[in-house]
Coordinates of C-alpha atoms in Angstrom, one line a residue:
M1 CA -25.9 -41.8 3.8
E2 CA -23.5 -39.8 1.5
P3 CA -23.6 -40.5 -2.3
V4 CA -20.7 -42.3 -3.4
L5 CA -18.8 -41.7 -6.4
S6 CA -16.5 -44.3 -8.5
T7 CA -13.3 -45.4 -7.3
S8 CA -11.4 -43.6 -10.1
Q9 CA -13.3 -40.3 -9.4
L10 CA -12.5 -40.3 -5.7
H11 CA -8.8 -41.2 -6.6
A12 CA -8.8 -38.2 -9.0
L13 CA -10.2 -35.8 -6.2
E14 CA -7.7 -37.1 -3.7
V15 CA -4.8 -36.6 -6.0
T16 CA -6.0 -33.0 -6.7
E17 CA -6.6 -32.1 -3.0
R18 CA -3.1 -32.9 -2.2
V19 CA -1.4 -31.4 -5.0
A20 CA -3.1 -28.1 -4.3
S21 CA -2.5 -28.5 -0.6
V22 CA 1.2 -28.9 -1.1
L23 CA 1.2 -25.7 -3.2
S24 CA -0.6 -23.8 -0.5
L25 CA 1.7 -25.1 2.2
L26 CA 4.8 -24.0 0.4
A27 CA 3.5 -20.3 0.0
A28 CA 2.2 -20.1 3.7
V29 CA 5.6 -21.2 4.8
S30 CA 7.3 -18.9 2.3
I31 CA 5.2 -16.0 3.8
I32 CA 6.1 -16.8 7.5
L33 CA 9.6 -17.2 6.8
T34 CA 10.1 -14.0 5.0
F35 CA 8.2 -12.0 7.1
V36 CA 9.9 -13.4 10.4
L37 CA 13.6 -13.2 8.9
S38 CA 13.2 -9.7 7.0
S39 CA 12.0 -6.5 8.4
K40 CA 11.5 -5.3 5.0
F41 CA 8.4 -7.4 4.6
R42 CA 6.8 -6.2 7.8
K43 CA 4.4 -3.8 6.2
P44 CA 0.9 -2.9 7.6
V45 CA -1.0 -5.0 5.0
N46 CA 1.5 -7.7 5.1
R47 CA 0.9 -8.2 8.8
L48 CA -2.7 -9.3 8.2
I49 CA -1.8 -11.9 5.3
F50 CA 1.1 -13.2 7.8
Y51 CA -1.4 -13.7 10.4
A52 CA -4.0 -15.4 8.0
S53 CA -1.0 -17.5 6.6
W54 CA -0.9 -19.5 10.1
G55 CA -4.5 -20.3 9.6
N56 CA -3.8 -21.4 6.0
L57 CA -1.0 -23.6 7.2
F58 CA -3.3 -25.8 9.4
A59 CA -6.1 -25.6 6.9
N60 CA -3.9 -27.2 4.4
A61 CA -2.6 -29.9 6.8
A62 CA -6.2 -31.0 6.9
T63 CA -6.8 -31.0 3.2
L64 CA -3.4 -32.9 2.8
I65 CA -5.0 -35.6 4.7
S66 CA -7.7 -35.9 2.3
R67 CA -9.9 -38.9 2.4
S68 CA -7.6 -40.7 4.7
G69 CA -9.7 -39.5 7.4
V70 CA -13.1 -40.7 5.9
R71 CA -11.4 -44.1 5.3
A72 CA -10.3 -44.2 9.1
G73 CA -14.0 -43.9 10.0
P74 CA -16.2 -41.3 11.6
S75 CA -15.3 -42.0 15.1
S76 CA -11.5 -42.0 14.4
A77 CA -9.5 -39.2 16.0
L78 CA -8.1 -38.4 12.5
C79 CA -11.4 -37.7 11.0
Q80 CA -12.7 -35.6 14.0
F81 CA -9.2 -33.8 14.0
Q82 CA -9.5 -33.2 10.3
A83 CA -13.3 -31.9 10.5
F84 CA -11.9 -29.5 13.4
L85 CA -9.1 -28.0 11.3
I86 CA -11.6 -27.3 8.4
Q87 CA -14.4 -25.9 10.4
M88 CA -12.1 -23.6 12.4
F89 CA -9.5 -22.5 9.8
F90 CA -11.4 -21.9 6.6
I91 CA -13.7 -19.5 8.3
A92 CA -10.6 -17.7 9.7
D93 CA -9.6 -17.0 6.3
A94 CA -12.8 -15.2 5.6
L95 CA -12.7 -13.2 8.5
W96 CA -9.1 -12.1 8.1
N97 CA -10.3 -10.7 4.7
L98 CA -13.0 -8.7 6.5
A99 CA -10.4 -7.5 9.0
M100 CA -8.6 -6.2 5.7
A101 CA -11.5 -4.5 4.8
I102 CA -12.1 -2.8 8.0
N103 CA -8.5 -1.5 8.1
V104 CA -9.1 0.0 4.8
Y105 CA -12.3 1.5 6.0
L106 CA -10.7 2.9 9.2
N107 CA -7.7 4.3 7.1
V108 CA -9.6 6.0 4.7
L109 CA -12.7 7.1 6.6
K110 CA -11.6 7.5 10.0
K111 CA -7.8 8.6 9.5
Y112 CA -6.2 5.7 11.5
N113 CA -2.5 5.6 11.2
A114 CA -0.4 2.6 11.2
E115 CA -0.1 2.5 15.0
Q116 CA -3.7 2.8 15.6
L117 CA -4.2 0.0 13.0
K118 CA -1.7 -2.3 14.9
A119 CA -3.4 -1.7 18.1
M120 CA -6.7 -3.3 16.4
E121 CA -4.9 -6.4 15.8
W122 CA -5.5 -8.1 19.1
R123 CA -9.4 -7.6 18.4
Y124 CA -8.8 -9.3 15.1
H125 CA -7.4 -12.3 16.5
L126 CA -10.1 -12.8 18.9
L127 CA -12.6 -12.5 15.8
C128 CA -10.7 -14.4 13.4
Y129 CA -9.4 -17.2 15.4
G130 CA -11.4 -17.1 18.7
T131 CA -15.0 -17.3 17.4
P132 CA -14.2 -20.1 14.8
F133 CA -12.2 -22.2 17.6
V134 CA -15.4 -22.1 20.1
I135 CA -17.7 -23.3 17.4
A136 CA -15.6 -25.9 15.9
L137 CA -14.7 -27.1 19.5
I138 CA -18.5 -27.2 20.3
F139 CA -19.1 -29.2 17.0
C140 CA -16.8 -32.1 18.1
F141 CA -19.3 -33.1 21.1
V142 CA -22.4 -32.6 19.4
E143 CA -24.2 -36.3 18.6
T144 CA -27.8 -37.3 18.3
Q145 CA -29.7 -40.9 18.0
G146 CA -31.0 -39.8 14.7
R147 CA -28.1 -38.2 13.0
G148 CA -25.0 -39.5 14.8
R149 CA -22.0 -37.3 15.3
M150 CA -21.9 -33.9 13.4
Y151 CA -18.3 -34.6 12.2
G152 CA -18.2 -37.4 9.7
P153 CA -17.6 -38.2 6.1
A154 CA -18.2 -35.3 3.4
Q155 CA -16.9 -36.7 0.1
L156 CA -13.6 -34.7 -0.2
W157 CA -12.9 -35.1 3.6
C158 CA -14.2 -35.3 7.0
W159 CA -16.3 -32.4 7.7
I160 CA -19.9 -31.9 8.8
S161 CA -21.6 -35.0 7.9
S162 CA -24.6 -35.1 5.2
D163 CA -27.0 -35.9 7.8
W164 CA -26.2 -32.2 9.2
A165 CA -26.2 -30.7 6.0
F166 CA -28.3 -27.5 7.0
M167 CA -25.3 -26.8 9.4
R168 CA -22.9 -26.6 6.7
I169 CA -24.9 -23.7 5.3
A170 CA -26.0 -22.1 8.8
L171 CA -22.6 -21.9 10.4
F172 CA -20.0 -22.5 7.5
Y173 CA -20.9 -20.9 4.3
A174 CA -23.6 -18.2 5.5
P175 CA -20.8 -16.7 7.9
A176 CA -18.3 -16.7 5.1
W177 CA -20.7 -15.1 2.7
I178 CA -21.8 -12.4 5.4
C179 CA -17.8 -11.6 5.5
I180 CA -17.6 -11.4 1.9
V181 CA -20.7 -9.2 1.6
V182 CA -19.5 -6.8 4.5
S183 CA -16.2 -6.6 3.0
L184 CA -17.4 -5.5 -0.4
T185 CA -19.5 -2.9 1.2
L186 CA -16.6 -1.4 3.1
Y187 CA -14.4 -1.5 0.0
V188 CA -17.2 0.3 -1.9
I189 CA -17.6 3.1 0.7
S190 CA -13.7 3.6 1.0
G191 CA -13.6 3.5 -2.9
L192 CA -15.9 6.4 -3.2
E193 CA -14.4 8.5 -0.5
M194 CA -10.7 7.9 -2.0
A195 CA -12.3 9.0 -5.6
R196 CA -13.6 12.1 -3.8
K197 CA -10.2 12.9 -2.3
R198 CA -8.4 12.2 -5.6
D199 CA -10.8 14.8 -7.5
E200 CA -10.1 17.4 -4.8
L201 CA -6.4 17.0 -5.0
R202 CA -6.3 17.1 -9.0
A203 CA -8.4 20.3 -8.7
F204 CA -5.5 21.6 -6.3
R205 CA -2.8 20.6 -8.7
Q206 CA -4.2 22.2 -11.6
P207 CA -6.5 25.2 -10.6
S208 CA -8.3 27.3 -12.9
R209 CA -7.9 31.1 -13.7
A210 CA -11.4 31.4 -12.2
S211 CA -10.8 29.5 -9.1
I212 CA -7.7 31.6 -8.5
D213 CA -9.7 34.8 -8.8
E214 CA -12.3 33.6 -6.4
T215 CA -9.9 32.5 -3.9
F216 CA -7.6 35.9 -3.9
P217 CA -10.3 38.4 -5.0
A218 CA -8.7 41.3 -3.4
Y219 CA -5.2 41.3 -5.1
K220 CA -4.3 44.3 -7.6
T221 CA -1.4 46.0 -8.9
T222 CA -0.4 49.3 -7.3
E223 CA 1.6 52.1 -9.2
I224 CA 4.4 54.1 -7.6
D225 CA 5.7 57.4 -9.1
V226 CA 9.3 58.6 -8.2
T227 CA 10.2 62.2 -8.9
S228 CA 13.6 63.9 -8.3
E229 CA 14.3 67.7 -8.6
I230 CA 16.8 70.3 -7.3
A231 CA 15.5 72.4 -4.5
G232 CA 14.3 75.6 -5.7
F233 CA 14.2 75.0 -9.5
P234 CA 13.5 72.1 -11.9
L235 CA 16.2 69.5 -12.5
P236 CA 18.5 70.3 -15.7
K237 CA 18.9 67.9 -18.1
A238 CA 22.7 67.0 -17.3
P239 CA 24.4 63.6 -17.3
A240 CA 23.8 61.6 -14.0
R241 CA 26.7 61.0 -11.5
C242 CA 26.3 58.0 -9.1
F243 CA 28.3 57.9 -5.8
D244 CA 27.8 56.9 -2.1
A245 CA 29.1 57.6 1.2
K246 CA 31.9 55.1 0.7
D247 CA 33.2 57.3 -2.3
R248 CA 33.3 60.2 -0.4
H249 CA 35.3 58.6 2.5
L250 CA 37.7 57.0 -0.2
N251 CA 38.1 60.2 -2.5
P252 CA 38.3 63.5 -0.4
A253 CA 38.1 65.5 -3.7
V254 CA 34.5 64.0 -4.4
A255 CA 33.6 64.6 -0.6
S256 CA 34.7 68.5 -0.8
K257 CA 32.8 69.1 -4.0
D258 CA 29.7 71.2 -3.8
Y259 CA 26.7 69.6 -5.1
E260 CA 23.2 71.2 -5.6
P261 CA 20.7 69.9 -2.9
Y262 CA 17.8 67.9 -4.3
S263 CA 14.8 66.3 -3.2
T264 CA 12.8 63.0 -3.8
T265 CA 9.0 62.7 -3.8
I266 CA 7.5 59.0 -3.8
S267 CA 3.8 58.6 -4.2
S268 CA 1.6 55.6 -4.8
S269 CA -2.1 54.6 -4.8
P270 CA -4.0 54.5 -1.6
P271 CA -3.8 51.0 0.2
N272 CA -7.0 48.6 -0.4
T273 CA -8.6 48.5 3.1
D274 CA -10.9 45.9 2.0
L275 CA -8.2 43.3 1.7
D276 CA -8.8 40.3 3.9
P277 CA -5.8 40.3 6.5
S278 CA -5.3 36.6 6.1
L279 CA -4.5 36.8 2.5
R280 CA -1.7 39.1 3.1
Q281 CA 0.4 36.4 4.6
S282 CA 2.3 34.6 1.8
S283 CA 2.8 31.7 4.1
H284 CA -1.0 30.9 3.6
E285 CA -0.4 29.4 0.2
T286 CA 2.8 27.5 1.4
S287 CA 0.8 25.9 4.6
A288 CA -2.1 25.0 2.2
F289 CA 0.3 23.4 -0.4
K290 CA 1.9 21.3 2.5
R291 CA -1.3 20.2 3.7
Y292 CA -2.5 19.1 0.2
R293 CA 0.7 17.2 -0.3
V294 CA 0.5 15.3 3.0
A295 CA -3.1 14.4 2.0
W296 CA -1.8 13.3 -1.3
E297 CA 0.7 10.9 0.1
D298 CA -1.8 9.6 2.7
N299 CA -4.2 8.9 -0.3
K300 CA -1.8 7.3 -2.4
A301 CA -0.8 4.9 0.7
A302 CA -4.2 4.1 1.0
I303 CA -4.9 3.3 -2.5
K304 CA -1.8 1.0 -2.3
Y305 CA -3.2 -0.7 0.8
T306 CA -6.6 -1.0 -0.9
K307 CA -5.2 -2.8 -4.0
V308 CA -3.7 -5.3 -1.9
A309 CA -6.9 -5.9 0.1
L310 CA -9.0 -6.2 -3.2
L311 CA -6.6 -8.9 -4.6
F312 CA -7.2 -10.8 -1.4
F313 CA -11.1 -10.4 -1.6
T314 CA -11.0 -11.5 -5.2
S315 CA -9.0 -14.7 -4.1
L316 CA -11.6 -15.3 -1.4
C317 CA -14.3 -15.1 -4.0
V318 CA -12.7 -17.5 -6.3
T319 CA -12.3 -19.8 -3.3
W320 CA -15.8 -19.7 -2.0
I321 CA -18.0 -19.6 -5.2
P322 CA -17.5 -23.0 -6.6
S323 CA -17.7 -24.6 -3.2
S324 CA -21.0 -22.8 -2.2
I325 CA -22.6 -23.8 -5.4
N326 CA -21.5 -27.4 -4.6
R327 CA -23.1 -27.4 -1.3
I328 CA -26.4 -25.9 -2.2
Y329 CA -26.6 -28.4 -5.1
D330 CA -26.1 -31.1 -2.1
L331 CA -28.6 -29.5 -0.2
A332 CA -31.0 -29.3 -3.0
H333 CA -30.3 -32.9 -4.3
P334 CA -29.5 -34.9 -1.5
N335 CA -29.5 -38.2 -3.4
D336 CA -27.3 -37.0 -6.0
V337 CA -23.7 -35.8 -6.1
S338 CA -22.0 -33.7 -8.8
Y339 CA -18.4 -34.8 -9.5
A340 CA -17.8 -31.7 -11.5
L341 CA -18.7 -29.4 -8.4
N342 CA -16.7 -31.4 -6.1
F343 CA -13.5 -31.4 -8.5
L344 CA -13.9 -27.7 -8.7
S345 CA -14.0 -27.5 -4.9
A346 CA -11.0 -29.9 -4.6
I347 CA -9.1 -27.4 -6.5
V348 CA -10.2 -23.9 -5.1
L349 CA -10.5 -24.7 -1.4
P350 CA -6.9 -26.2 -0.9
L351 CA -5.6 -23.3 -2.9
M352 CA -6.6 -20.7 -0.6
G353 CA -2.9 -20.4 0.9
F354 CA -1.4 -20.3 -2.6
W355 CA -3.5 -17.4 -3.9
N356 CA -2.6 -15.6 -0.6
G357 CA 1.2 -16.3 -1.4
V358 CA 0.7 -14.9 -5.0
I359 CA -0.6 -11.8 -3.8
Y360 CA 1.9 -11.2 -1.0
F361 CA 4.8 -12.1 -3.1
A362 CA 3.5 -10.0 -6.2
T363 CA 3.2 -6.8 -4.2
T364 CA 6.6 -7.3 -2.6
R365 CA 8.4 -8.1 -6.0
A366 CA 10.6 -5.1 -5.6
I367 CA 11.9 -6.2 -2.0
C368 CA 12.1 -9.8 -3.2
A369 CA 14.4 -8.5 -6.2
N370 CA 16.8 -6.6 -4.0
I371 CA 17.1 -9.4 -1.6
F372 CA 17.9 -11.9 -4.5
W373 CA 20.5 -9.8 -6.0
D374 CA 22.2 -9.2 -2.5
L375 CA 22.4 -13.0 -1.9
M376 CA 23.8 -13.6 -5.5
E377 CA 26.6 -10.9 -4.6
R378 CA 27.3 -12.8 -1.3
W379 CA 27.4 -16.2 -2.9
A380 CA 29.4 -15.2 -6.1
P381 CA 32.8 -16.5 -6.3
R382 CA 35.5 -14.4 -4.7
K383 CA 37.8 -14.4 -7.8
S384 CA 35.1 -13.0 -10.1
S385 CA 34.3 -10.4 -7.6
T386 CA 37.7 -9.3 -7.3
R387 CA 38.5 -9.1 -10.6
S388 CA 35.5 -7.0 -11.5
T389 CA 36.3 -4.8 -8.7
G390 CA 40.0 -4.3 -10.0
E391 CA 38.5 -3.7 -13.4
R392 CA 36.3 -1.0 -11.7
R393 CA 39.2 0.5 -9.9
S394 CA 41.5 0.7 -13.0
V395 CA 38.8 2.1 -15.0
R396 CA 38.0 4.8 -12.2
T397 CA 41.9 5.5 -11.7
S398 CA 42.3 6.0 -15.5
W399 CA 39.6 8.6 -15.7
V400 CA 40.9 10.4 -12.6
G401 CA 44.3 10.5 -14.2
A402 CA 42.9 12.1 -17.3
G403 CA 40.9 14.6 -15.4
S404 CA 43.9 15.7 -13.3
S405 CA 45.7 16.5 -16.6
M406 CA 42.7 18.2 -18.3
T407 CA 42.3 20.2 -15.0
E408 CA 45.7 22.0 -15.4
G409 CA 44.8 23.4 -18.9
L410 CA 41.3 24.4 -17.7
V411 CA 42.4 26.5 -14.4
P412 CA 42.8 29.9 -16.4
M413 CA 39.3 29.6 -17.7
K414 CA 38.1 28.6 -14.3
K415 CA 37.4 32.3 -13.2
E416 CA 35.9 33.3 -16.4
V417 CA 33.3 30.5 -16.4
S418 CA 32.5 30.7 -12.6
R419 CA 30.4 34.0 -12.9
S420 CA 28.3 32.6 -15.5
N421 CA 27.8 29.1 -13.6
A422 CA 26.9 31.3 -10.5
E423 CA 24.0 33.4 -12.2
G424 CA 22.4 30.0 -13.4
T425 CA 22.8 28.2 -10.1
S426 CA 19.8 29.4 -8.4
E427 CA 17.6 29.2 -11.4
C428 CA 18.7 25.5 -11.8
H429 CA 18.0 24.9 -8.1
D430 CA 14.4 26.3 -8.6
M431 CA 13.8 24.2 -11.7
A432 CA 15.2 21.1 -9.9
D433 CA 12.6 21.8 -7.0
I434 CA 9.6 22.2 -9.4
R435 CA 10.7 18.7 -11.1
K436 CA 10.6 17.0 -7.9
D437 CA 7.3 18.5 -6.8
E438 CA 5.9 17.5 -10.2
E439 CA 7.3 13.8 -10.0
R440 CA 5.8 13.3 -6.5
F441 CA 2.4 14.1 -7.8

């Protein structure tokens, strides 16, 4: 027989379960609606939270029933249905967390892109919903003379009865903790790999002088000597006169004037034959920089994905630790019941969907803010909108008028200023490109 708490304690547990269940139901419905109605929310990591939210929806429907199933009796359809939902969809949430960890591992270690990760989703559905469904359905038909039906009263709600307490650990809490441990292992492996990549990218961004010399050891400066002299005798010290073929064509006098012939000799040091041919191409540095920039972007996206998955993992631990301690206590003390542990379980288990909603909207808060202000602009009164638009137009017109009058006085100065502006344009563009590259990293 299941140890019985007092009526007031059972009522407090029932109220707590239902309040937490309502919060989770609202969060799950919000996730599903935003994901379906707006394409801005359909990011790879949000897809798995969206799939898990359907399981949270059914799990919280079961916790919302609370002790009504217990009062209906173990053989009632309500009790059996509630136990089936809890057995199936609570485990599904832990399995979806494992799917997130697998995605992080595949993205970081195996270099899977978004399309390849999306192709894995049908396998995740079979794992997260197919496997728990088979187990939960089998439990509906398990019954013995000594223990009775497997599904029955379990203090908080209908679930695996106390006569089958060892099955609670074997086929509920043990699989959940296996998922948690495997997920943690995958996160640690992925984190170490991302840390290694980050160190490599930082070394590329700020290379030392020694690393540059080691990478390009064959570069050196070549000196070139240019000597000009009149053919036959040294060049006299006289003012230099510069002209070209165009001057001869335009000025016949210059073209017909006799000039002494001269010769020019250009000499340089011998080329370095030891230089690696691959280092002579300037495109080598450019292609290397592009590869590192792409690697940096990929690493940054992987880090962002991992942060969301780790938050999801943290919520899973918060959910399962108190309830696991409660069931271990029940197994160790079958004739006693802890109200404190049951109360903690009544809080954390139904809040599973709520924490997923908090993570979902916290990581998409910028998208939520943009959608909110767009809706505010649509629903704002037309008069205020028209007035503000008119004010903006009048201000813009006054500035345009002032600008047109000022332009007339600035036209004579335009030619003088244009030359200096043209000289600094290329330098400004170069500095802007450098700043953009620095901001990307």
